[in-house]
Amino acid sequence: MKKELPKTYNPAEYEDAIYKKWEQSGFFNPDNLNLPDTAKSYTIVLPPPNITDKLHLGHSAMLAIEDLLIRYHRMRGERALWIPGTDHAAIATQNVVEKKLLREQGKTRHDLGREEFLKRVWEFLKTTQTMILHQTRKMGASLDWSRQAFTLDEPRERAVRKLFSDMYHEGVIYRGVRVVNWCPRCQSTLADDEVEYKEEKSKLYWLKYGPFVLATARPETKLGDTAVAVYPGDKRYEKMVGKKFMIPGVLGEFEITVVADRAVDPKFGSGAIKVTPAHDFTDYEIAQRHHLPVKQVINEHGRMMANTGKYAGLTTKQAREAILADMEKMGLLDHIEDGYLHNIAVCYRCGTQIEPIPSKQWFVNMDKKLKHLGGKSLKDKAIEAAETGQIEFIPARFKKRYLDWMNNLHDWCVSRQIWFGHRIPVYYRKQEMTKSQIPIFNEIPNSKSQTLNKGSGTDEEIYVGEEAPAGEGWIQDPDTLDTWFSSGTWTFSTLGWPDNFVKGKKAGDLDRFHPTQVLETGYEIITLWVSRMIIMSFFALNEIPFEKVYLHGMILDKHGKKMSKSKGNGIDPLDMIDKFGADAVRLSLLMGNTPGNDAKYSEEKIASFRNFNNKLWNVARYIITNYELRITNYEFNAGELTLADKWILEKLKNLIKAVILDLEKYQLAQAGEKLREFTWDDLADWYLEISKFEKNKEKSQILNYVLENLLKLWHPFMPFITEAIWQEMGYDRMLMVEKWPKSDAIASFQHNKEKFEVIKQIIIAIRNARAENKIEPTRKVKAVIYAGKRKNLVAEQAEPIKALRTGIGELEVKTDGQKIAGAIYAAVGEIEIYLIGAIDSEKEKARLEKEIDNLEKAIKTAEGRLANKEFAAKAPGGVVKKEKDKLKGWREELKKFREQLGNIK
């Protein structure tokens, strides 16, 4: 069957129809793949994109990488499951809707009330969610849509309530007063890894502080000081440690204790620091170690509290100015330094400066030893998983970043003072107390076991469970959970936990697909998400959530700058798909990029891969148009195969092996480069050109066989064009469920491959010699080749040598002979080539000198490498032999080039 195809591939004519056909087939669902029970599972959960906005290029890279892996493993006969979903992104989504509400109606969420505001949020997210799912399909993502999830849907809500309840009842979750990261703008706590840091130049204030002179960047917090800390053994202060001093202040004298603590940097300031436990994390830890009181003076709005007297109600900035003015009058200000460079903490969502304050919140205890974890804590298990290799990081250097974070991990504050998100499944009911039972605290307690009921006359009855408690008077905690709490359950809640986990045993999807095989995500959320998923999976299942963590870098503009709307350098993936096609966008994100490294990106890069798509299309078009298709039983008669046939089959055999090896090692770009080299160089530039004049009867079989296998190999990288060509070849069964090629299905022609490489080098040498001597392309010249022991080989391949754009009209092949004066000279190892009747002596002399210079450099490099004892000892034997063979060939060429240069002179 022969047919005509358009000269160029138009993605718009194929992509939507192909995706619809894929989706309707049901083959995205591994349950429909008709696999044996023994088939291995290969599972990826899609990192759920935030529903705050449409997808950006980072998401597109994620989709391209994960779809490549899923399609490859599906074609390998594995039970490949890719679970789709989106993330409610609690605080981020609430911020977007709040800003929209203020911008469009001049209202706050408090004007609407909780119920009406949440209604607006859900309206917003349905729109963005629809857009995200459309973009995902446009990228060609073969996700199992029948298992689509949302981090705030009913199954995930149930899983979160169950997990919170279980963790609480095992003592892993507790409510306590701790200093937390507080955003005055968002009016909520933030986890440590939700805080960003930016460098700031400010003033450093030196205060007269009783017997000390102290340096601080925040003089307003002096009102909450309860101690002075020095480094242990500091001779300047060692006699003061353990003593109490009365310190003059703007609100009168107050008492402090001097403590020695290793958290102090003796080189900062005077080596003594003021300790404000309520408003600094380091100070709070010092207070815990030395049993110091904690006095809060700044509230949740970033303003001074009533206990600060005349400064009450001022913002911290206003209070600083007022307090400094009063200190100046009282002689308490020693001096001020300008240009103090330090980092300030800001909210990762709105950029507001974080205010550390004590707050009654819910925490996950990272250090509590758990019976069902063999007496180890969640932190212990998460660290052990990386250290013992249960979880592998790609690239490996990110293992250190993960372990550094985990080793220094504090208890995780999981409560948030926002409305949108998973409501904390905790209920309170007040109980009357007698006056003698009421605990009174003048200062904030420094132990999480104490309560904060300050003489209120009531105590709280607390109920924590999956469902609301029976009875009257129960009020649910108004706070919501950190968004990473729910997304931390993603690998197992999407597979049916807790329903599929009964009495410690997995069932159904959870049993078949968990642990998942790989988590592919951006390196910037190792701490935010990857660590949380590992922690949650160990608590819920006592197993890892994934075997590998593949981390991609950031997509930057062509100048290496981060893309953003404000800079105007962003690229919309949908616009690029409309312009160049999804396959070109996918390849541009996969090729030339290595895991863990940022990558420059431009429209020009996408255009270059669109051109490559057309190259593949035209290779297929030539074969489809000129040869019989749909050969179902390939049987190659070795006696009928030409040298070029055997060469291309051996190249294909080696390509299949190499691509499998690379993909199994997650070296995706490397696999793609080998495919591109084979497609453009070996197949298009060499074998197809040979097929135009070699007309043996095996050509149709070989071209079909090569094209079929090449389409299979390329399919995970660029699924649309490969499926389109497959359909044009007349196959009924979809390419996406074809079996992956096997290298052992092809006979070995290694010896023949090496022979053809010699012919290739002769042709290339002739082309280069003509180009450097500027011989007109249409001008035919005579060639004489002294081929030595390769004479028969070269003579047999005279037709390809003459036909493949060498401009050879007459070819004479000999074993050896005299140097030919006045000829253009080239060499391939021991083989000498003379082009007769077209020489320009000066140009030929310059060319030979250039060849000699290049060979001398190559020989010097190779000799140095072989002389290196470490290289000789560690390199595989085959590599060393190959290096020696190359060196021998270069030396032969150098000798002959020098002789030929002497003839010209």
Short mmCIF file of N, CA and C in Angstrom, two decimals, residues 49 106 182 253 318 324 328 340 411 424 477 480 558 723 764 830:
data_model
loop_
_atom_site.label_atom_id
_atom_site.label_comp_id
_atom_site.label_asym_id
_atom_site.label_seq_id
_atom_site.Cartn_x
_atom_site.Cartn_y
_atom_site.Cartn_z
N PRO A 49 -0.75 20.25 40.48
CA PRO A 49 -0.52 21.68 40.30
C PRO A 49 -1.48 22.50 41.16
N GLY A 106 -13.70 45.85 46.41
CA GLY A 106 -13.27 46.63 47.58
C GLY A 106 -13.66 46.01 48.89
N TRP A 182 4.81 33.85 61.99
CA TRP A 182 3.48 34.45 61.84
C TRP A 182 3.52 35.52 60.76
N GLU A 253 12.74 49.82 85.26
CA GLU A 253 13.70 48.72 85.39
C GLU A 253 13.01 47.36 85.24
N GLN A 318 6.91 51.76 63.96
CA GLN A 318 6.62 53.00 64.71
C GLN A 318 7.18 52.92 66.12
N LEU A 324 13.56 54.33 70.33
CA LEU A 324 14.91 54.87 70.11
C LEU A 324 15.01 56.33 70.58
N GLU A 328 17.40 57.60 73.60
CA GLU A 328 18.36 58.69 73.39
C GLU A 328 18.25 59.69 74.55
N TYR A 340 24.28 47.49 58.18
CA TYR A 340 24.29 46.14 58.75
C TYR A 340 23.55 45.20 57.78
N ASP A 411 9.68 20.37 65.37
CA ASP A 411 8.27 19.99 65.28
C ASP A 411 7.57 20.87 64.26
N ILE A 424 -9.47 21.53 60.70
CA ILE A 424 -8.86 20.65 61.71
C ILE A 424 -9.98 19.85 62.40
N ASP A 477 -12.76 23.45 65.77
CA ASP A 477 -11.63 24.37 65.68
C ASP A 477 -11.75 25.16 64.38
N THR A 480 -7.49 25.75 59.84
CA THR A 480 -7.34 24.71 58.82
C THR A 480 -5.92 24.16 58.89
N LYS A 558 16.08 32.74 27.98
CA LYS A 558 17.31 32.47 27.21
C LYS A 558 18.53 33.20 27.77
N GLU A 723 2.43 8.63 16.75
CA GLU A 723 1.12 7.98 16.58
C GLU A 723 0.51 8.34 15.23
N ILE A 764 33.25 11.11 3.85
CA ILE A 764 33.35 12.37 4.59
C ILE A 764 34.67 13.07 4.27
N GLU A 830 45.17 4.30 7.34
CA GLU A 830 46.17 3.90 6.36
C GLU A 830 45.71 4.12 4.92
#
